[in-house]
PDB file of N, CA and C in Angstrom:
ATOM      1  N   UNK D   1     -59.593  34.396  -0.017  1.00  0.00           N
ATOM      2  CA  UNK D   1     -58.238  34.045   0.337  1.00  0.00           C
ATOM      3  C   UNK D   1     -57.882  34.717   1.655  1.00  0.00           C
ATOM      4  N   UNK D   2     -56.618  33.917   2.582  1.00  0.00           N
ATOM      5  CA  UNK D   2     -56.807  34.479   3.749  1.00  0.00           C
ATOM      6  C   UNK D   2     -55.657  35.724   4.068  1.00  0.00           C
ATOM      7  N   UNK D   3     -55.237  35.793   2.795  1.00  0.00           N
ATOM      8  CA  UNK D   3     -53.690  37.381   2.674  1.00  0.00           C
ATOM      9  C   UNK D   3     -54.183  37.979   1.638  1.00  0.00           C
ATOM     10  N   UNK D   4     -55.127  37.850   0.767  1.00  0.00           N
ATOM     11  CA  UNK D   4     -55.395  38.690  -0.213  1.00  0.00           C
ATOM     12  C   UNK D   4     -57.052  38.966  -0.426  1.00  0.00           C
ATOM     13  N   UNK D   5     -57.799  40.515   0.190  1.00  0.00           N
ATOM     14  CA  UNK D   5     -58.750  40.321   0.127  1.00  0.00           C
ATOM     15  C   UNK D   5     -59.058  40.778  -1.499  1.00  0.00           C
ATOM     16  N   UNK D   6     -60.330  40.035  -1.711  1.00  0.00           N
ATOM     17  CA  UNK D   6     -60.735  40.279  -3.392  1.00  0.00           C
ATOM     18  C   UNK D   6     -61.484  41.713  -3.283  1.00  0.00           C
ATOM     19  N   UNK D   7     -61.621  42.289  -4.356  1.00  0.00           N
ATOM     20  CA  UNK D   7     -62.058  43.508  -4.566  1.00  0.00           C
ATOM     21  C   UNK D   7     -62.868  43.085  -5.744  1.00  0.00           C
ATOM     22  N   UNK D   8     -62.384  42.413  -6.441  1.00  0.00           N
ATOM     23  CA  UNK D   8     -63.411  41.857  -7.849  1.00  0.00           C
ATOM     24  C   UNK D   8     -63.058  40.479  -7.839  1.00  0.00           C
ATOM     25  N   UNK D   9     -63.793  39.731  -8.684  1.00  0.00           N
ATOM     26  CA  UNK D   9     -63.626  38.128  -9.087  1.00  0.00           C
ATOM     27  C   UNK D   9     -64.747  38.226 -10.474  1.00  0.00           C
ATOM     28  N   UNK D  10     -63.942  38.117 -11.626  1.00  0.00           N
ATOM     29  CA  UNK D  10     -65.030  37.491 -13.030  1.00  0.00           C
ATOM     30  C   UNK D  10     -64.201  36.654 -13.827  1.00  0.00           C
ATOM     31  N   UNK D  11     -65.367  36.315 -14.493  1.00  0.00           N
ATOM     32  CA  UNK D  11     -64.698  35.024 -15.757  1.00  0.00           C
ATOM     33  C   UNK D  11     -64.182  36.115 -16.740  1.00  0.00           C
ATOM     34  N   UNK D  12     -62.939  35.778 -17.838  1.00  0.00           N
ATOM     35  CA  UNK D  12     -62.349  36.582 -18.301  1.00  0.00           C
ATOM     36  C   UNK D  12     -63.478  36.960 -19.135  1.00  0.00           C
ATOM     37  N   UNK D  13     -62.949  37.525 -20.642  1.00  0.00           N
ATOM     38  CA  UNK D  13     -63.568  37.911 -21.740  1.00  0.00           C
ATOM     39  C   UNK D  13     -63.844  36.867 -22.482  1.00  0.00           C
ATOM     40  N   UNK D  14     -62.540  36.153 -22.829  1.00  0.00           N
ATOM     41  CA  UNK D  14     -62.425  34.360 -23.393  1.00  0.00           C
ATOM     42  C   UNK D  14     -63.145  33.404 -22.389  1.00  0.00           C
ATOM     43  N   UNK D  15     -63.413  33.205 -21.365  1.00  0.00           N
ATOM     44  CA  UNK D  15     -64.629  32.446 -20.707  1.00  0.00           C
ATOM     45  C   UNK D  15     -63.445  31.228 -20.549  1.00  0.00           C
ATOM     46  N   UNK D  16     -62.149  31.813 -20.743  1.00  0.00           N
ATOM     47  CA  UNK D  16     -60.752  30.414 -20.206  1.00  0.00           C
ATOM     48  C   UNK D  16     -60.302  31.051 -18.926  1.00  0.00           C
ATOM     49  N   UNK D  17     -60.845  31.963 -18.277  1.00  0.00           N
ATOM     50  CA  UNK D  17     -59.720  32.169 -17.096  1.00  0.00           C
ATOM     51  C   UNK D  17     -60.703  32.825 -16.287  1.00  0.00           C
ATOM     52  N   UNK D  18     -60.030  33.241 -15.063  1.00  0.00           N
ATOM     53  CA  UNK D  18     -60.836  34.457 -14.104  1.00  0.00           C
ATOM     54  C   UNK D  18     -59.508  35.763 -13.872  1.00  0.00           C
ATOM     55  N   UNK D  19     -60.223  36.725 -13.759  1.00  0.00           N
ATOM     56  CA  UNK D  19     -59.707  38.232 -13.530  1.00  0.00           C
ATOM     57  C   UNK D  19     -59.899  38.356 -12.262  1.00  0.00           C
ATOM     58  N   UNK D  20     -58.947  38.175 -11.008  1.00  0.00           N
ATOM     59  CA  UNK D  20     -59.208  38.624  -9.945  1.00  0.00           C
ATOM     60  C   UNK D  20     -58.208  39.925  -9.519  1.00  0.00           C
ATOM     61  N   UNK D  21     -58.937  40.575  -9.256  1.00  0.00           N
ATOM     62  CA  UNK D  21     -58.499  42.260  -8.681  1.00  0.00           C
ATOM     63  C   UNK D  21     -58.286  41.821  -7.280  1.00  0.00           C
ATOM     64  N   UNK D  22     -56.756  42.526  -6.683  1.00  0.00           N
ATOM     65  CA  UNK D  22     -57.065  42.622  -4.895  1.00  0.00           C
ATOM     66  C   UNK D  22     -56.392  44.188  -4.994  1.00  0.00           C
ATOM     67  N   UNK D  23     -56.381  44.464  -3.805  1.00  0.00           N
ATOM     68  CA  UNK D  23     -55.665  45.802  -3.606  1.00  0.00           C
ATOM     69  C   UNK D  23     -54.123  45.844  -3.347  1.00  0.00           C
ATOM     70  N   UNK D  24     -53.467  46.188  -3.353  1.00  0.00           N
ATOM     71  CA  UNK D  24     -52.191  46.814  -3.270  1.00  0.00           C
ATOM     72  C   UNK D  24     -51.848  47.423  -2.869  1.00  0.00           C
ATOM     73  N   UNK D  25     -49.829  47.701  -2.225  1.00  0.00           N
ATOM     74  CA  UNK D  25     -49.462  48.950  -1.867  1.00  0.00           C
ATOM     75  C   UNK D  25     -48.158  48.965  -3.216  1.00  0.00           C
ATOM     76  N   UNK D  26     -48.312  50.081  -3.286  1.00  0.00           N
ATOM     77  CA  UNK D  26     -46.945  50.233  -4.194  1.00  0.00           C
ATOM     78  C   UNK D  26     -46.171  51.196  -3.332  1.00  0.00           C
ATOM     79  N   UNK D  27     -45.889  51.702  -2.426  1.00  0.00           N
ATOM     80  CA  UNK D  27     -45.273  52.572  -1.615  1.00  0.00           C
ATOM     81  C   UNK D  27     -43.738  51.823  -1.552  1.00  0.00           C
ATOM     82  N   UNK D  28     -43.520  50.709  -1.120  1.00  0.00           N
ATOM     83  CA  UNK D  28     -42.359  49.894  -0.692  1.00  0.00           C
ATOM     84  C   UNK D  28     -42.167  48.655  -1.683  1.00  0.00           C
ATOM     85  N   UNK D  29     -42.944  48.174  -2.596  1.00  0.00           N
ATOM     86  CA  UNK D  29     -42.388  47.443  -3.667  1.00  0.00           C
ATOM     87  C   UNK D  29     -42.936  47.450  -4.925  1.00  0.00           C
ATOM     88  N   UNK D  30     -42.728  47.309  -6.155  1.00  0.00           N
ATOM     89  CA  UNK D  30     -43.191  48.051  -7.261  1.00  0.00           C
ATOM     90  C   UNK D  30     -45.145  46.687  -7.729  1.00  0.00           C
ATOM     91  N   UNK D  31     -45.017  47.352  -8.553  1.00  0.00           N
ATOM     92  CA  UNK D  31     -46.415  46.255  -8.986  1.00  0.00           C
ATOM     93  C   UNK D  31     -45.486  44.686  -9.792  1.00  0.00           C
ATOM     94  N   UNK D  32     -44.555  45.132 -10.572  1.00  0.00           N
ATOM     95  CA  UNK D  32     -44.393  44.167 -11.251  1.00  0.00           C
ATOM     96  C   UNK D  32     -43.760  43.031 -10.264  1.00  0.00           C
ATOM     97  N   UNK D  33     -43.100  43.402  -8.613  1.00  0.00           N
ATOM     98  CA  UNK D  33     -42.225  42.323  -7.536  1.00  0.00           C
ATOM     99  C   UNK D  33     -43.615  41.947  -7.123  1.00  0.00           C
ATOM    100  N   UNK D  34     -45.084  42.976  -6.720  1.00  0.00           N
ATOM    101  CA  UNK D  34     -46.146  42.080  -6.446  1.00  0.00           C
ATOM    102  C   UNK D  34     -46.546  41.515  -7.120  1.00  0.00           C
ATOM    103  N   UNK D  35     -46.644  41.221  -8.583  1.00  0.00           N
ATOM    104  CA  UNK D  35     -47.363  40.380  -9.703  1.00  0.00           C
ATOM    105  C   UNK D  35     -46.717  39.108  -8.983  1.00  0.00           C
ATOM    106  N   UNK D  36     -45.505  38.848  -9.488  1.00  0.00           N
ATOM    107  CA  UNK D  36     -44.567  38.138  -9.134  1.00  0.00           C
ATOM    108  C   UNK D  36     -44.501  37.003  -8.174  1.00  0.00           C
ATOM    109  N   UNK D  37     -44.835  38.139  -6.635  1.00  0.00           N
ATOM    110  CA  UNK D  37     -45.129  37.528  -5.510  1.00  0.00           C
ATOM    111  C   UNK D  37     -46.590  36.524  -5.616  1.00  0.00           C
ATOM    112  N   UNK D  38     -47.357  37.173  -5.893  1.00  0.00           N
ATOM    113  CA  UNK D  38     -49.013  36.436  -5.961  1.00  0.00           C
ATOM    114  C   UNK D  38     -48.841  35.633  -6.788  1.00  0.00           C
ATOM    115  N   UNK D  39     -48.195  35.887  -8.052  1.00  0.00           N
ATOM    116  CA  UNK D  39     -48.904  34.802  -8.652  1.00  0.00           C
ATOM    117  C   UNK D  39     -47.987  33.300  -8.373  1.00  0.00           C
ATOM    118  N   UNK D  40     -46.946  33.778  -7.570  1.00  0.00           N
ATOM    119  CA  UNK D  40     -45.906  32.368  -7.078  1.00  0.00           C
ATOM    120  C   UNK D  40     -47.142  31.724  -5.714  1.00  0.00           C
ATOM    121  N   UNK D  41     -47.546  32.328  -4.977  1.00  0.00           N
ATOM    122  CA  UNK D  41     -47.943  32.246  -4.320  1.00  0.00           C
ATOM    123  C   UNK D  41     -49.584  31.499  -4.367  1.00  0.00           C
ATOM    124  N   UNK D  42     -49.953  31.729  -5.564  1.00  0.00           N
ATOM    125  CA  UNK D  42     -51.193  31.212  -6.734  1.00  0.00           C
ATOM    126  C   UNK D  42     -50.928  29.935  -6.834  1.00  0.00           C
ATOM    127  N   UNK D  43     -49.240  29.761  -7.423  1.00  0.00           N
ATOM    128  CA  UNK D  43     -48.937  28.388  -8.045  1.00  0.00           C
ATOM    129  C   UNK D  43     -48.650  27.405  -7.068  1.00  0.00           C
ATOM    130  N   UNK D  44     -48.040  27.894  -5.666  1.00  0.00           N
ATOM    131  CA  UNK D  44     -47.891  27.184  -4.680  1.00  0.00           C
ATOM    132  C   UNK D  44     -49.200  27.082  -3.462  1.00  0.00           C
ATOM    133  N   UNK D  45     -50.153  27.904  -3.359  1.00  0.00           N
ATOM    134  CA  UNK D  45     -51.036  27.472  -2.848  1.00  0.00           C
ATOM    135  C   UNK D  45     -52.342  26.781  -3.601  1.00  0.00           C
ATOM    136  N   UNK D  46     -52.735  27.208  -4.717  1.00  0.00           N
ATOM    137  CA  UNK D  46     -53.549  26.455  -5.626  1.00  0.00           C
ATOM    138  C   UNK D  46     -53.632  25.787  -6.657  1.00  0.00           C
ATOM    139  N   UNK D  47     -52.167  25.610  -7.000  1.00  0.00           N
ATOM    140  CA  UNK D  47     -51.670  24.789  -8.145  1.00  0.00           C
ATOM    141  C   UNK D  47     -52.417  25.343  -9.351  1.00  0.00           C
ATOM    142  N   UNK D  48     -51.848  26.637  -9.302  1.00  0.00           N
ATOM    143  CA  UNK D  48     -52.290  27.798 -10.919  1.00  0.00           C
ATOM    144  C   UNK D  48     -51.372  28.669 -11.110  1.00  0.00           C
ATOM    145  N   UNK D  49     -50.883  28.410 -12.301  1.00  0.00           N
ATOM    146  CA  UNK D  49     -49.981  29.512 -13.058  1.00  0.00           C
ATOM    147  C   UNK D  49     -51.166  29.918 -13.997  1.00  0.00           C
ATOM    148  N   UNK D  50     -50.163  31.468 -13.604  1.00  0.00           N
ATOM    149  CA  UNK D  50     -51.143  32.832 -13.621  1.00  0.00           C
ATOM    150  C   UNK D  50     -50.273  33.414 -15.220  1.00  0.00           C
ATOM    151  N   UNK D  51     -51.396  33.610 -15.613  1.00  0.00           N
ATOM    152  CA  UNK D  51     -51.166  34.598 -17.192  1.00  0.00           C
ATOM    153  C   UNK D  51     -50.064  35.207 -16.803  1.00  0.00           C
ATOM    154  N   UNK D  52     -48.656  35.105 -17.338  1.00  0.00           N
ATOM    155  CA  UNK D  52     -48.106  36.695 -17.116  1.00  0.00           C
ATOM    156  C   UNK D  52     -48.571  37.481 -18.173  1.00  0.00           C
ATOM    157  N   UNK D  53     -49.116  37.738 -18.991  1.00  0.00           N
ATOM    158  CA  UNK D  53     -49.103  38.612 -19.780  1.00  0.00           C
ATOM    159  C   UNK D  53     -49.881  39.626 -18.690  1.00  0.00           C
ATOM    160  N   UNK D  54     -50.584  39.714 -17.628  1.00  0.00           N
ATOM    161  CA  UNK D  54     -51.320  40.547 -17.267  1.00  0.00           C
ATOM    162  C   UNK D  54     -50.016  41.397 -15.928  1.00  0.00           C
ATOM    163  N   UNK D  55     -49.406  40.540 -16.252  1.00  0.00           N
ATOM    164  CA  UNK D  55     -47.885  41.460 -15.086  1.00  0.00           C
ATOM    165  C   UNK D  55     -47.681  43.324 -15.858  1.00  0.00           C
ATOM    166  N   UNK D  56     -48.455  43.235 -16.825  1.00  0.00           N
ATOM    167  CA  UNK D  56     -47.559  44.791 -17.502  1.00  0.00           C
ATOM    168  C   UNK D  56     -49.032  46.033 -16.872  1.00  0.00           C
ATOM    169  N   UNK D  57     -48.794  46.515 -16.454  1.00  0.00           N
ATOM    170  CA  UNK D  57     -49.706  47.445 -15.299  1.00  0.00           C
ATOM    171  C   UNK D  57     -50.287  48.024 -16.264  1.00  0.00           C
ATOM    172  N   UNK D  58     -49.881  48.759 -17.493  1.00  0.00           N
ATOM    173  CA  UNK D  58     -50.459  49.748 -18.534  1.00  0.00           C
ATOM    174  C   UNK D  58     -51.714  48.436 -19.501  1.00  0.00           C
ATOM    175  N   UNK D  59     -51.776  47.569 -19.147  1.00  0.00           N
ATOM    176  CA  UNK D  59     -52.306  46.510 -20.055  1.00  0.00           C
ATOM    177  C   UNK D  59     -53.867  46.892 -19.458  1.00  0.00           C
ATOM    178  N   UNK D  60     -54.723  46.755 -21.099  1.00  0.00           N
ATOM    179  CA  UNK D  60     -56.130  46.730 -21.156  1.00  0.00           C
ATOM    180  C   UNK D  60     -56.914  45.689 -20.466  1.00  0.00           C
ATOM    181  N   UNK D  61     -57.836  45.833 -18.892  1.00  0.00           N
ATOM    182  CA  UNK D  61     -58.015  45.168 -18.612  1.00  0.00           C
ATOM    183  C   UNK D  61     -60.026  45.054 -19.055  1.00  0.00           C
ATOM    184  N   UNK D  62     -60.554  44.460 -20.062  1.00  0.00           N
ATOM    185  CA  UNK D  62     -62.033  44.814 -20.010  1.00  0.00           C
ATOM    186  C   UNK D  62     -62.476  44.177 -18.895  1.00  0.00           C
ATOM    187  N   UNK D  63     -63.783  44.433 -18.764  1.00  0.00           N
ATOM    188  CA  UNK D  63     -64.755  44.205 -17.348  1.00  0.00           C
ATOM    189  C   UNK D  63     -66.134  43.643 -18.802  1.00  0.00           C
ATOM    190  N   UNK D  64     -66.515  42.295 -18.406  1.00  0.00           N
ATOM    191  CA  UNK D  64     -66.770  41.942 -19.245  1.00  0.00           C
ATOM    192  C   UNK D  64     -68.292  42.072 -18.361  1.00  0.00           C
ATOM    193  N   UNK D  65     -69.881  41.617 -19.170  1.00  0.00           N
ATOM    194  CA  UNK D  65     -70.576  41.775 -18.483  1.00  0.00           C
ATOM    195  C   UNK D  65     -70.781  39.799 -18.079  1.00  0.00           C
ATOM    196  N   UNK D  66     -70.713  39.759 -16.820  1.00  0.00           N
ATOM    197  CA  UNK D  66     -70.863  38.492 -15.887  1.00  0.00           C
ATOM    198  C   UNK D  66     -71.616  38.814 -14.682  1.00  0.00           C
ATOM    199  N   UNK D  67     -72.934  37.564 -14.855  1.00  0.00           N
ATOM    200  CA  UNK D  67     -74.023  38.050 -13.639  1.00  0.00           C
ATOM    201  C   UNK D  67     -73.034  37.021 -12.774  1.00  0.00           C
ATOM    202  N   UNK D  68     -72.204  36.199 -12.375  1.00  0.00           N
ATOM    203  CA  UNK D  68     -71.577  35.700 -11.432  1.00  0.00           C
ATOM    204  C   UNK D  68     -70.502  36.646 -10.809  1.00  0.00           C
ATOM    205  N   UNK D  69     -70.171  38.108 -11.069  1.00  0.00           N
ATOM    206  CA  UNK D  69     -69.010  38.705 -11.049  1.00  0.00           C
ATOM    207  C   UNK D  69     -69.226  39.014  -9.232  1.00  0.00           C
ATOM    208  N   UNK D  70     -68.264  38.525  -8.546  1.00  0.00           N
ATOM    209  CA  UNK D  70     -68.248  39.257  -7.354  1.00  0.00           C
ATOM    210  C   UNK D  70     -67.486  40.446  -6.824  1.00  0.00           C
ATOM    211  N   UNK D  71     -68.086  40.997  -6.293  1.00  0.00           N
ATOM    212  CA  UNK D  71     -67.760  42.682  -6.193  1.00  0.00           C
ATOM    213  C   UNK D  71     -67.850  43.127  -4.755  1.00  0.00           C
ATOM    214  N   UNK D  72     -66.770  43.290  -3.949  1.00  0.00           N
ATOM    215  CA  UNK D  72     -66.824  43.787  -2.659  1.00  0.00           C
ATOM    216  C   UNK D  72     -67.527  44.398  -2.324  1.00  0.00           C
ATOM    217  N   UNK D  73     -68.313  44.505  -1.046  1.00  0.00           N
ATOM    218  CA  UNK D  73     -69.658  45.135  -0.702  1.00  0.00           C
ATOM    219  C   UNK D  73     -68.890  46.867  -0.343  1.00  0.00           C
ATOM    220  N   UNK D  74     -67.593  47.266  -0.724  1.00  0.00           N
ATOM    221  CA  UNK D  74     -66.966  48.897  -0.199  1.00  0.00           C
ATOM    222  C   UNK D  74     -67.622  49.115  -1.258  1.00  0.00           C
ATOM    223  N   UNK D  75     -67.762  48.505  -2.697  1.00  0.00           N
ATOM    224  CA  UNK D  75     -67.644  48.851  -3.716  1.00  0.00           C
ATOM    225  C   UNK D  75     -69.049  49.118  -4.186  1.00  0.00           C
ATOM    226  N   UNK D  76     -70.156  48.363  -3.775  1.00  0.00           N
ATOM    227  CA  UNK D  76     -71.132  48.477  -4.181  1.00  0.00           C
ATOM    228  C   UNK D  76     -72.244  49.813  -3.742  1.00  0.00           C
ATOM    229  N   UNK D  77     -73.085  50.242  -4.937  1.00  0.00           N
ATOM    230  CA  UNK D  77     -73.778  51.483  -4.550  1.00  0.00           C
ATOM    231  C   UNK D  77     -74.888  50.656  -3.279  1.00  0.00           C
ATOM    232  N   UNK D  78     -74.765  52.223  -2.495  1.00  0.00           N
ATOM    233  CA  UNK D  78     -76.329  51.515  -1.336  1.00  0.00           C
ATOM    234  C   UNK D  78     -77.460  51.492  -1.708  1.00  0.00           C
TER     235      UNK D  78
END
């Protein structure tokens, strides 16, 4: 995406959705006005409404095992 770089991309746990991670600032607006923002921004650029259930920050996110999972190269060991 060309405003949100990915940090992760996998198929959920249920194999119905994808989990995409980007980075954030919370300094100047909280997580729940960025949920908000992206995922309007989801529905108007890719025609996808986004789970809210995943808007609540304290929520269990598993990392399921997926050989398609993409993973930013900051992230990866050398």
């Amino acid at each position: 995406d060309e405003y949100f770089e990915t940090e992760m991309l996998f198929t959920s746990p249920s194999g119905d959705g994808l989990k995409w991670i980007i980075r954030i600032d919370v300094s100047e607006v909280t997580h729940s006005e960025y949920f908000t923002a992206v995922a309007n921004y989801i529905k108007y650029t890719y025609n996808i409404v986004v789970d809210q259930s995943g808007k609540d920050v304290s929520r269990a996110c598993f990392l399921p095992y997926d050989p398609t999972t993409f993973l930013h190269k900051r992230h990866q060991a050398l």
